[in-house]
Coordinates of C-alpha atoms in Angstrom, one line a residue:
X1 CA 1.8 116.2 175.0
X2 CA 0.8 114.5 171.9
X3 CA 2.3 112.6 169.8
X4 CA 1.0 111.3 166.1
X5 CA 3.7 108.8 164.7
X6 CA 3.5 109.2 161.0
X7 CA 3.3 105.7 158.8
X8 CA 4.0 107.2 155.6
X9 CA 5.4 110.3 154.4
X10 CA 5.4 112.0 151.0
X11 CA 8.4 114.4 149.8
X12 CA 6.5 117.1 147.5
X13 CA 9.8 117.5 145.8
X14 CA 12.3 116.0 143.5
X15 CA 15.9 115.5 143.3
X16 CA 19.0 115.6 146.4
X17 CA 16.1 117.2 149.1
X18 CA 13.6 114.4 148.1
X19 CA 16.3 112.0 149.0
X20 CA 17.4 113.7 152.3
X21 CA 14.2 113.4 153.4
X22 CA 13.2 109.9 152.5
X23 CA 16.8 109.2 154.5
X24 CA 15.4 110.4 157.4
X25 CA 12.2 108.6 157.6
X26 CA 13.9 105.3 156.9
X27 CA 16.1 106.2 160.0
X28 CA 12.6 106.7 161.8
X29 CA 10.8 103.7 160.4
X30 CA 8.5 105.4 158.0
X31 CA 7.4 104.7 154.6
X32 CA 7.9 106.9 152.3
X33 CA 6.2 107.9 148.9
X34 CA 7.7 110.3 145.6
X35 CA 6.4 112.1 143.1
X36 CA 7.6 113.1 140.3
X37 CA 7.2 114.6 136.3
X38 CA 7.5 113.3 133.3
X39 CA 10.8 114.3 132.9
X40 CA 12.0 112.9 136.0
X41 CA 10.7 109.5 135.1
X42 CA 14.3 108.8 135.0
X43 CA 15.5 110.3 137.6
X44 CA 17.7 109.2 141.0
X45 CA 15.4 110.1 143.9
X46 CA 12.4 108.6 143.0
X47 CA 14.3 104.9 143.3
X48 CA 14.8 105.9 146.8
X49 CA 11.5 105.9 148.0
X50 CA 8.8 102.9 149.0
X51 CA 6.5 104.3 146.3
X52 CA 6.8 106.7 144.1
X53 CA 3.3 108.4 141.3
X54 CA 3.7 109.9 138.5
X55 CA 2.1 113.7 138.3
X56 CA 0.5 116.4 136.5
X57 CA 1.4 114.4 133.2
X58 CA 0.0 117.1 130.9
X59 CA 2.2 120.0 132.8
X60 CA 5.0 121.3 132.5
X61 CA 8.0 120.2 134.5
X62 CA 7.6 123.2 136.9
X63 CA 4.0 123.3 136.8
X64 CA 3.7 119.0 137.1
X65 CA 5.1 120.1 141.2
X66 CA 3.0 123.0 141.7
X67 CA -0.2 121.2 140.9
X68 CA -1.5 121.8 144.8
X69 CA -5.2 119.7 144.1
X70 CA -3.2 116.5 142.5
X71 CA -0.6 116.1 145.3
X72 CA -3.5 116.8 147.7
X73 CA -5.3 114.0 146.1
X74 CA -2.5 111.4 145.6
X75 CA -2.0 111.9 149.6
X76 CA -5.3 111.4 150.4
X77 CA -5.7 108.0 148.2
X78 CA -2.3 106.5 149.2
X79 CA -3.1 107.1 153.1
X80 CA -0.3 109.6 153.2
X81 CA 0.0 111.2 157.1
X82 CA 2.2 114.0 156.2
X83 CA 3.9 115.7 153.7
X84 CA 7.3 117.2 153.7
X85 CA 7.4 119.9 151.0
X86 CA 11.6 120.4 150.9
X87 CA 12.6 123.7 149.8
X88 CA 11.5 125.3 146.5
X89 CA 8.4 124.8 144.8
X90 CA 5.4 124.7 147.5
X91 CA 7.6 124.9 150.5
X92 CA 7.0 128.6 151.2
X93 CA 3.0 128.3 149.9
X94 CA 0.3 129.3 152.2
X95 CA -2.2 127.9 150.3
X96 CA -0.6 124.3 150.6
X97 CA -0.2 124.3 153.8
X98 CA -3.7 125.4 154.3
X99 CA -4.8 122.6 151.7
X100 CA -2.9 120.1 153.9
X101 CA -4.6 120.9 157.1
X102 CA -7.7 121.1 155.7
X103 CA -7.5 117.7 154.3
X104 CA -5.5 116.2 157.6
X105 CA -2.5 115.6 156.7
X106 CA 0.3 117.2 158.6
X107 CA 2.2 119.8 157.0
X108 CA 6.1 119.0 158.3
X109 CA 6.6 123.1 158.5
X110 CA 5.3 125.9 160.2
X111 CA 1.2 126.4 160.2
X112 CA -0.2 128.0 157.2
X113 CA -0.7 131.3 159.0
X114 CA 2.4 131.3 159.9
X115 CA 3.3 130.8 156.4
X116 CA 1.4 133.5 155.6
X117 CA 2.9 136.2 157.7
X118 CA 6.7 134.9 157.1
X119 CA 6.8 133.8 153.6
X120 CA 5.7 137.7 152.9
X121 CA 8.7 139.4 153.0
X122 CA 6.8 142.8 153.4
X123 CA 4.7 141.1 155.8
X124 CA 8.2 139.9 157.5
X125 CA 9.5 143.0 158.0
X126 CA 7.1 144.9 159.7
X127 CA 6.5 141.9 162.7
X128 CA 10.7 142.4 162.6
X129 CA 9.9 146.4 163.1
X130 CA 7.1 145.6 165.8
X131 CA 10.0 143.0 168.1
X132 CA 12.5 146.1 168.2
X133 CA 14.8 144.4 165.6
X134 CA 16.4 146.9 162.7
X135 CA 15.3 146.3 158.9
X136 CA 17.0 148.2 155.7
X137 CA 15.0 151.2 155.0
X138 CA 12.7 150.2 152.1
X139 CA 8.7 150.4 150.9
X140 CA 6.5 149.1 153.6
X141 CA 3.5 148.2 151.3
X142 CA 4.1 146.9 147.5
X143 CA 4.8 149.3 144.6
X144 CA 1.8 149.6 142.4
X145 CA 3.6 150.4 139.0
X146 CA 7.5 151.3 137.6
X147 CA 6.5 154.8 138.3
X148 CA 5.9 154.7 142.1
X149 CA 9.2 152.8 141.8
X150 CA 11.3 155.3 140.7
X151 CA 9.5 157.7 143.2
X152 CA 10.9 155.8 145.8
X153 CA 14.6 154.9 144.6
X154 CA 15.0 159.1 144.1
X155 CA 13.5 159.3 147.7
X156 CA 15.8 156.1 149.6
X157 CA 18.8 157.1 147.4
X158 CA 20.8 155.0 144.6
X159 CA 21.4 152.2 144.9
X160 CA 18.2 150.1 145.5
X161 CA 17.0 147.2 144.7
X162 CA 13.5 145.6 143.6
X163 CA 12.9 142.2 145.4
X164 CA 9.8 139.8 144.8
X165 CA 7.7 140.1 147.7
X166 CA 6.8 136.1 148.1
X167 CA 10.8 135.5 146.5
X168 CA 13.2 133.2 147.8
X169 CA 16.6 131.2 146.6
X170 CA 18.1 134.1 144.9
X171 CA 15.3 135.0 142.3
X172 CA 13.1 138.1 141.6
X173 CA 16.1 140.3 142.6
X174 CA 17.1 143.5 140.5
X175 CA 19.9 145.5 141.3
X176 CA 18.8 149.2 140.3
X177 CA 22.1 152.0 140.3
X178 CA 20.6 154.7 138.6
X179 CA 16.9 156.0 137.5
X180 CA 17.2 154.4 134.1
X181 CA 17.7 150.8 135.2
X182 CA 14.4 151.1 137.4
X183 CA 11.4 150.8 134.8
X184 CA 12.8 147.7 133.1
X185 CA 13.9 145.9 136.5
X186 CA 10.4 146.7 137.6
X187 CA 9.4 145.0 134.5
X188 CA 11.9 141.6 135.0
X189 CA 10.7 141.3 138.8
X190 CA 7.4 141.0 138.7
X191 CA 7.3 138.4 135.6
X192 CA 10.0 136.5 137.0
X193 CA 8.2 136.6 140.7
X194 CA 4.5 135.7 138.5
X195 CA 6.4 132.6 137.1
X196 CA 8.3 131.4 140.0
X197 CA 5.9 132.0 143.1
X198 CA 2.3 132.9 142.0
X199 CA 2.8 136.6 143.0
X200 CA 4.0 139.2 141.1
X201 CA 3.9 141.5 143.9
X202 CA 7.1 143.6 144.6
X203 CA 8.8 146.0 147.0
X204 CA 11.6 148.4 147.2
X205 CA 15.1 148.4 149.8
X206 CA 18.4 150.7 150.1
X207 CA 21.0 148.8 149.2
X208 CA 23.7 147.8 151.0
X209 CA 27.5 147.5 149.3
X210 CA 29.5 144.5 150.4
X211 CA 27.5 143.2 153.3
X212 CA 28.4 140.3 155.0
X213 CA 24.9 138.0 154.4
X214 CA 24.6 135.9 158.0
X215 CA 21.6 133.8 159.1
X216 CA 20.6 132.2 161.9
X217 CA 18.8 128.8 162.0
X218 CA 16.3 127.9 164.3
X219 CA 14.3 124.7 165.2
X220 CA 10.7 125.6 167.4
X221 CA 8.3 122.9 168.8
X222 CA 5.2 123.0 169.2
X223 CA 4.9 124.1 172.5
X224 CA 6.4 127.5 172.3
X225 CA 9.8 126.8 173.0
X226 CA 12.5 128.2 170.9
X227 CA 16.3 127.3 169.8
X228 CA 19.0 128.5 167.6
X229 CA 22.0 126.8 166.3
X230 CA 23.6 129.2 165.6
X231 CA 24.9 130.7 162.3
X232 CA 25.7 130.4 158.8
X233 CA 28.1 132.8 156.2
X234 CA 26.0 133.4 153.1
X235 CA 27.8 136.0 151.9
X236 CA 29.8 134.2 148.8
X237 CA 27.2 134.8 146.0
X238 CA 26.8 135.3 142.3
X239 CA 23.5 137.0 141.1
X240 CA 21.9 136.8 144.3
X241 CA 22.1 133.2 144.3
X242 CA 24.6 131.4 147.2
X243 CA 27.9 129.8 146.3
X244 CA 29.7 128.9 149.5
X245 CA 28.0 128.6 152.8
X246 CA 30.2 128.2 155.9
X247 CA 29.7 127.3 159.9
X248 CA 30.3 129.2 162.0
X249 CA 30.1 132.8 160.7
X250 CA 34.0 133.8 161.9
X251 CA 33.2 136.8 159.8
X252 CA 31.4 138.8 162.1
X253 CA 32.5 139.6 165.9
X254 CA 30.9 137.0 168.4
X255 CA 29.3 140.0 169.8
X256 CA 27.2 140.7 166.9
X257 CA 26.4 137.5 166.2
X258 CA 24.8 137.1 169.4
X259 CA 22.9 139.5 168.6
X260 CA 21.6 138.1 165.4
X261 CA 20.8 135.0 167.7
X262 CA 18.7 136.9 170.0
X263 CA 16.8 138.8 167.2
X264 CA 16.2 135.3 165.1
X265 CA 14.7 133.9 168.4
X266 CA 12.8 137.1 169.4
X267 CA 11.0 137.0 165.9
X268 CA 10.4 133.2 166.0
X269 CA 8.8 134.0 169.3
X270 CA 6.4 136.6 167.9
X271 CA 4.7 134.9 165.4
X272 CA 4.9 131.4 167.4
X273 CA 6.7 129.9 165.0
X274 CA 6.8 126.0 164.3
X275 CA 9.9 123.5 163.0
X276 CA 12.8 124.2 161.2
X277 CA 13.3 128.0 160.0
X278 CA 16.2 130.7 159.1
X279 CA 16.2 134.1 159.8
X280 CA 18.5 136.3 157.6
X281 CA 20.5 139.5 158.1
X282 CA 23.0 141.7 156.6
X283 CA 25.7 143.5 158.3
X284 CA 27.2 146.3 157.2
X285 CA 30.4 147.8 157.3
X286 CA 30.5 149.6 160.7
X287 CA 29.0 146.3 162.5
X288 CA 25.4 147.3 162.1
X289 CA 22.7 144.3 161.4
X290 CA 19.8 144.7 159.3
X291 CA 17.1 141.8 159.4
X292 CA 16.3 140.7 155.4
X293 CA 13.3 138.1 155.5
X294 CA 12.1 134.6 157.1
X295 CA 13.2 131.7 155.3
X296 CA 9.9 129.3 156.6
X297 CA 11.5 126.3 155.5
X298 CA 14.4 123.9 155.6
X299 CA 17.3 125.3 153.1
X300 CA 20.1 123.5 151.0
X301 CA 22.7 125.1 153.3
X302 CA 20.8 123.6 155.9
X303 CA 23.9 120.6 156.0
X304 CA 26.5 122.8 157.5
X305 CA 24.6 123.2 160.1
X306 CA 23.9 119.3 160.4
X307 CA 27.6 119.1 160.3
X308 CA 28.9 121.2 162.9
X309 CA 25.7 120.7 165.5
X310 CA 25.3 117.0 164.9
X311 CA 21.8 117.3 165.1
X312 CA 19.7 116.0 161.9
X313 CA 17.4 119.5 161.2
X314 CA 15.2 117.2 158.9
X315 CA 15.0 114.6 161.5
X316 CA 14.3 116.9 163.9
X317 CA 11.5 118.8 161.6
X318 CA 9.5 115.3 161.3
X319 CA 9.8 114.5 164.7
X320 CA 8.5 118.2 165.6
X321 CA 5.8 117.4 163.3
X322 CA 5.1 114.2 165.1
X323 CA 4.3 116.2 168.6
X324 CA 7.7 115.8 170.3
X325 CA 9.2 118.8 172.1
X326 CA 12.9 119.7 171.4
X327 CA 13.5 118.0 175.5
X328 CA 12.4 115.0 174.5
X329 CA 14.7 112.4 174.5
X330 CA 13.7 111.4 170.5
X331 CA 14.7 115.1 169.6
X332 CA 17.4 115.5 173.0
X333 CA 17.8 119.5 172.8
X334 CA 17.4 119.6 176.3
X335 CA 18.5 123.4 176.3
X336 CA 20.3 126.0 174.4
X337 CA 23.5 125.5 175.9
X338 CA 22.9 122.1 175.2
X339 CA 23.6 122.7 170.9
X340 CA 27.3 123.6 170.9
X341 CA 29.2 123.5 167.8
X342 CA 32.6 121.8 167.0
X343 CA 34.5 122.7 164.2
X344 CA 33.5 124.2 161.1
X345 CA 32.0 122.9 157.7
X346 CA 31.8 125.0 154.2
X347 CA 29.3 123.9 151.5
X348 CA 30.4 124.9 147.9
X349 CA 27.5 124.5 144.9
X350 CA 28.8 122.9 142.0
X351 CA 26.7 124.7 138.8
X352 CA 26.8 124.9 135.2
X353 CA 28.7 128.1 134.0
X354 CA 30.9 129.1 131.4
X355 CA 33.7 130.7 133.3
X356 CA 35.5 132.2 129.7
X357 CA 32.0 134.2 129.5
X358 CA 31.4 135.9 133.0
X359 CA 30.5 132.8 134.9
X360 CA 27.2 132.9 132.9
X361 CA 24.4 129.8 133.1
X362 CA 25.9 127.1 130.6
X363 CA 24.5 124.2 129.4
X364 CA 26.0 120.8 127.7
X365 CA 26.3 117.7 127.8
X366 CA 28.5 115.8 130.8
X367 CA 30.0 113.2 129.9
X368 CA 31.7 112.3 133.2
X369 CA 31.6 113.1 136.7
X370 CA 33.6 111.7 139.7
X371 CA 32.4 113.1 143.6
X372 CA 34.4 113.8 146.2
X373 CA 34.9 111.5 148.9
X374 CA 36.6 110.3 152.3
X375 CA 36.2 111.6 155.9
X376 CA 35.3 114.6 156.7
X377 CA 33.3 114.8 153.0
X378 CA 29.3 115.1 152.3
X379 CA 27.8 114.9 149.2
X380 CA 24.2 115.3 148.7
X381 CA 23.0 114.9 145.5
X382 CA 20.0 113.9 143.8
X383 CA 20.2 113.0 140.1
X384 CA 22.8 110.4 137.9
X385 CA 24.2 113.0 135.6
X386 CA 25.3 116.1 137.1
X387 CA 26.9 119.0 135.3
X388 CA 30.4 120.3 137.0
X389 CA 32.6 123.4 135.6
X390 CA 36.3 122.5 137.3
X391 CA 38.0 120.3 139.3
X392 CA 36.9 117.5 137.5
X393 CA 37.9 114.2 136.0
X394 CA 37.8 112.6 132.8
X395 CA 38.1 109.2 133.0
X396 CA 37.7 106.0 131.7
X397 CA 35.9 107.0 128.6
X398 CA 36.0 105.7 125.0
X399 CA 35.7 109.1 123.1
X400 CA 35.7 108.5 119.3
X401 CA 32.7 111.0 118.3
X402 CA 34.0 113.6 119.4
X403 CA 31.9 116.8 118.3
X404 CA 29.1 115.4 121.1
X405 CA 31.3 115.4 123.6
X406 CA 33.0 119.2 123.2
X407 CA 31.9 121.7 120.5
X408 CA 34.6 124.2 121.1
X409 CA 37.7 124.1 120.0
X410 CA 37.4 120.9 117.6
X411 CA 38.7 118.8 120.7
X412 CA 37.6 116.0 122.7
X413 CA 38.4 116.8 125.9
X414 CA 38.7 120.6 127.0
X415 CA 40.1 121.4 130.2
X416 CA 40.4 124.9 132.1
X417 CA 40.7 126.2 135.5
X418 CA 42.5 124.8 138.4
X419 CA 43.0 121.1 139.2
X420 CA 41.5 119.0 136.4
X421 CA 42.5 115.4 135.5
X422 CA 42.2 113.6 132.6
X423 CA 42.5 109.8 133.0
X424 CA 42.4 106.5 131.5
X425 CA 40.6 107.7 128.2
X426 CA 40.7 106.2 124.8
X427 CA 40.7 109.1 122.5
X428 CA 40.4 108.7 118.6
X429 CA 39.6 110.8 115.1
X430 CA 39.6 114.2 116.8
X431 CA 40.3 116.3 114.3
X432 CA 42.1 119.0 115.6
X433 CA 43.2 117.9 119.2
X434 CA 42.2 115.3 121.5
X435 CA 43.1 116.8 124.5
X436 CA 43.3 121.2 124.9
X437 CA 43.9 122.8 128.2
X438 CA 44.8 126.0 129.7
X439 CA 44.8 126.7 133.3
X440 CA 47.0 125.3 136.4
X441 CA 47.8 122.2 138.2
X442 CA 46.3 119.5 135.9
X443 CA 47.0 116.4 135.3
X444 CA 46.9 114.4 131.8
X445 CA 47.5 110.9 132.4
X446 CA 47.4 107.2 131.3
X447 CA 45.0 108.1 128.0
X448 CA 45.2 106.0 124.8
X449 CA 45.1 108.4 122.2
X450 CA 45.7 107.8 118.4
X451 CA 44.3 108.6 114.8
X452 CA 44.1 112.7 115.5
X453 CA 44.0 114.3 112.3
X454 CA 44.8 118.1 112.1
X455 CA 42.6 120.7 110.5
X456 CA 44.4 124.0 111.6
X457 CA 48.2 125.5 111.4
X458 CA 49.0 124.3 115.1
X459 CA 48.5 121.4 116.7
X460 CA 49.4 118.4 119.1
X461 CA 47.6 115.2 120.6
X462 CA 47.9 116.8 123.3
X463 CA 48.0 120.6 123.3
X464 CA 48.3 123.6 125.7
X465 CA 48.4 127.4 123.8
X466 CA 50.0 130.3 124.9
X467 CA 49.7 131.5 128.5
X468 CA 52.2 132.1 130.9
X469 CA 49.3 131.4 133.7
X470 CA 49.2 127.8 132.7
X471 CA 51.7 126.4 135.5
X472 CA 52.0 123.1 137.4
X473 CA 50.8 120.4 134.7
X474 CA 51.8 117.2 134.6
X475 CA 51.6 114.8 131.2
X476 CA 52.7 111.4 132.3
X477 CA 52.3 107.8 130.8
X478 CA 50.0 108.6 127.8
X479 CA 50.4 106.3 124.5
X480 CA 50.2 108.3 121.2
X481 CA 50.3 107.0 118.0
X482 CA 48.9 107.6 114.3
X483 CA 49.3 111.5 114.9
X484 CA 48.7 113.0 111.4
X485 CA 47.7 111.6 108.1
X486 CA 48.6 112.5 104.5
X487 CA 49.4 116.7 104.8
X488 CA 47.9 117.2 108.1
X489 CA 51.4 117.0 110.3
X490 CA 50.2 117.9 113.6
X491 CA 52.8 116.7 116.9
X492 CA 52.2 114.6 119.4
X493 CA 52.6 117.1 122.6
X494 CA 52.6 120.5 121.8
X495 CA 54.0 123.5 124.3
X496 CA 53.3 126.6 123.0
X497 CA 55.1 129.4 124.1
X498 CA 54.8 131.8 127.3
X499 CA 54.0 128.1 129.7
X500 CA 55.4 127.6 132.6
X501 CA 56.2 124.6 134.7
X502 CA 55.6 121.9 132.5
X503 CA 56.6 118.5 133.2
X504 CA 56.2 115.5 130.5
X505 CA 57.4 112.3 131.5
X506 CA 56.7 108.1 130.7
X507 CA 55.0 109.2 127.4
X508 CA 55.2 107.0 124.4
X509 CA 54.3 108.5 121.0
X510 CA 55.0 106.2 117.9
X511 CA 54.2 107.7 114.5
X512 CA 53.5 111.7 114.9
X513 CA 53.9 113.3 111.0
X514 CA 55.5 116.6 112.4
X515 CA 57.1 116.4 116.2
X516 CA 57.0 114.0 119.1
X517 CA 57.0 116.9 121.1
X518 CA 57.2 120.7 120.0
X519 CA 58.4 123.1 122.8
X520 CA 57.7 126.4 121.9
X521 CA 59.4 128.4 124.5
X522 CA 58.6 129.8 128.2
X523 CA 60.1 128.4 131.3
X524 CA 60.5 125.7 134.0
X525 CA 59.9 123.3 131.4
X526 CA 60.4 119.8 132.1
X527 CA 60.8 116.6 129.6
X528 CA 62.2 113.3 130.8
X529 CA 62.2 109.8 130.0
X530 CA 59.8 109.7 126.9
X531 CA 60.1 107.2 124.3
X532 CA 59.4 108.6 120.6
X533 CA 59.1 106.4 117.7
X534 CA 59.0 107.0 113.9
X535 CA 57.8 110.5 114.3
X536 CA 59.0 113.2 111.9
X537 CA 61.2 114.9 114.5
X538 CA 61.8 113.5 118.5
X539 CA 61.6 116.7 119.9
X540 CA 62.1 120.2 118.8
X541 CA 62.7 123.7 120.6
X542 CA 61.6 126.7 118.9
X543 CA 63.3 129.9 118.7
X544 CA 61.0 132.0 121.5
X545 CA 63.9 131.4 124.3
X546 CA 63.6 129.3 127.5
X547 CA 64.3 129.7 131.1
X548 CA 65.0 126.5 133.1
X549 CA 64.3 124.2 130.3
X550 CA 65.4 120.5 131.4
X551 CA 65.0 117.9 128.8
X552 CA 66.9 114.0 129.0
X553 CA 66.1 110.8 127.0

């Protein structure tokens, strides 16, 4: 068997995969070489690599990683052995691969006419059909025009749905319920599925209602030998696009999900497929499974595996690329029963939405974000500033300009959700509030905050408005003074009505115009060992009527 150690590798990528895969060489001794945009002149992942050119400087960001003929010929000129294309952009392209192998260098995936076949979803389906393994019922060939499109939903039944034939990740997806939404989905596909693969070409399924979305990763050598590791839960999405990812798939029966680990291997077989690949399914209510498309590439979701395996996929796809056969002691899967899996591991993707409008795309500017960490606790990213919706912190910030840090509201610091904290700020001349939150179980603590000046009837330094669904938060050891100035008379903390369980305690607020604190009804309220100073009024209970209210000193 032969084997072709690489000496330098280059990540046609960007961001968290580029870095993944740079890890890996560095655990295998190999250089490694970035490339990157314009706008990623900046950015994390390409510090992490030995070298690292810029690209299609006259492109657009997209286009700049597209450019095929430029990455070819950076590889060539920086003696690159092999290229790792990540996920996204070229990782699913034919053509690149085909460019690679016709200029040597090793593609780290499957062949380009593998690439071919799989990365065609239509193409996909019918090998599935020729192995014995069930597909949705759907168009066989691509739908020429909108027209031959509704043809087909009256003939498959409502609903259906209009996928991008080369699509991937979520995109060039339209849900279609009824005849009227088909035309102008047609319309959305195919420019979304031009822009985003190259290939506007698109093709018709029945779909399912409230599948469970499984897939089966599989690692192949090149010598024909096949393995699974078993399974992943996909079925936690929003738009078509995956939000959790869990491993194992407890879901589904261990029956069936043996059977989607025969079928996965049986169409990795067929084609001969090469490296690291998933094969996706749907199963329906009544236990039935459905095979969806060929993902010929390594995915994000691709770490839960990692996680409950042990085995390095990325590792293994280099090595794989390298010559070695899964036996061999570099790669050591010796057999199938030798990949067992301990435990299980859920991936969550942290994106930018605006949860008060339908969990639509949002964009802003962060101003901080704090990881999670400790055992048991992966984080792969890939850029310094990243954008996160809840659970967060605020911390350790000076925050005096306030309208570039939150437009809404007139506030500084906005929390909803579940679980925020806000920490250790310094907070001054917000002009309405410098800290707003609604939601449960946060925690508002240790922040400076002074010189608030209120424009608007109702107010605090701190301020929560009326919900009884805010419960659990705490507001402990902040300093407040200089609350107000001239008319404005705003309080230092403010509980609207309809809260619930409240607690305010080690606060110090000197110099509030109106009310140290203003409690303005609900229940479970808690307010204990403050100290208030020169304000217009310690504390003051409005007339709205309390349950379990518990105030001292």
């Amino acid at each position: 068997m032969d084997h072709r150690p690489f000496e330098k590798v280059m990540a046609a990528n960007r961001g968290e995969i580029a870095i993944r895969i740079f890890r890996a060489c560095y655990d295998l001794d190999i250089r490694t070489l970035a490339i990157y945009s314009k706008e990623d002149t900046m950015n994390l992942f390409r510090t992490k690599a030995d070298e690292a050119y810029l690209i299609g400087e006259h492109l657009s960001p997209l286009g700049a990683y597209l450019a095929i003929d430029e990455i070819i010929a950076l590889a060539k000129k920086r003696g690159v052995d092999a290229i790792h294309p990540g996920y996204g952009f070229l990782s699913e392209n034919a053509a690149f691969a085909l460019a690679c192998e016709e200029a040597g260098i090793k593609f780290i995936g499957p062949p380009s006419r593998v690439l071919a076949r799989m990365g065609d979803k239509l193409e996909a389906k019918k090998i599935a059909v020729a192995c014995g393994v069930p597909v949705i019922p759907g168009t066989r060939e691509p739908l020429k025009n909108a027209e031959e499109a509704l043809e087909k939903a009256a003939e498959f039944g409502y609903p259906v749905i209009l996928k991008a034939a080369a699509g991937g990740g979520g995109r060039g997806m339209r849900l279609c319920e009824k005849p009227e939404d088909v035309a102008p989905a047609f319309e959305l596909v195919s420019n979304e599925a031009r822009k985003a693969f190259g290939d506007d070409s698109i093709f018709m399924e029945k779909y399912l209602v409230e599948p469970k979305h499984i897939e089966v990763q599989i690692l192949a050598d090149e010598y024909g030998c096949v393995r699974h590791l078993g399974e992943r839960d996909c079925s936690l999405q929003r738009r078509y696009q995956k939000v959790v990812e869990y491993a194992p798939a407890w879901s589904v029966p261990q029956e069936i999900r043996e059977r989607l680990h025969e079928d996965a291997v049986k169409i990795a077989k067929a084609v001969h497929y090469v490296n690291a690949g998933t094969v996706e399914f749907l199963v329906d209510k009544s236990g039935k499974h459905y095979f969806i498309e060929m993902n010929p590439r390594i995915q994000v979701e691709h770490t839960v595996t990692e996680m409950v395996t042990g085995i390095d996929l990325v590792r293994a796809q280099i090595l794989i690329a390298e010559g070695y056969p899964l036996n061999s002691p570099e790669i050591n899967i010796s057999s199938q029963e030798a990949i067992q899996c301990h435990g299980y591991a859920i991936q969550t993707r942290v994106t930018s939405e605006d949860p008060s409008n339908n969990f639509m795309p949002d964009t802003g500017k962060v101003s901080v974000y704090h990881s999670g960490s400790g055992n048991g606790i992966r984080l792969d990213g890939g850029d310094r500033e990243t954008l996160t919706p809840g659970n967060n912190r605020a911390d350790n910030n000076l925050i005096h300009d306030w309208a570039e840090v939150y437009r809404v509201y007139n506030v500084a610091v906005h929390l909803e959700g579940v679980g925020n904290i806000c920490s250790h700020n310094e907070i001054y001349n917000a002009p309405h509030a410098a800290i707003f939150y609604y939601g449960n179980d946060h925690v508002v603590e240790y922040n400076h905050i002074h010189d608030v000046v209120k424009t608007s009837t109702d107010a605090g330094a701190i301020y929560s408005g009326q919900d009884w669904t805010r419960q659990g938060c705490v507001i402990r050891y902040n300093c407040l003074y200089n609350i107000g100035e001239g008319d404005n008379r705003p309080d230092g903390i403010y509980f609207d009505d309809m809260l619930s369980g409240q607690t305010a305690y080690g606060n110090l607020i000197v110099r509030a115009k109106k009310y140290g604190f203003l409690i303005g009804g609900g229940r479970d309220i808690h307010v204990y060992n403050n100290v208030i100073i020169d304000c217009g009024k310690a504390i003051t209970y409005d007339d709205r009527g309390y349950d379990g209210l518990f105030h001292e000193g």
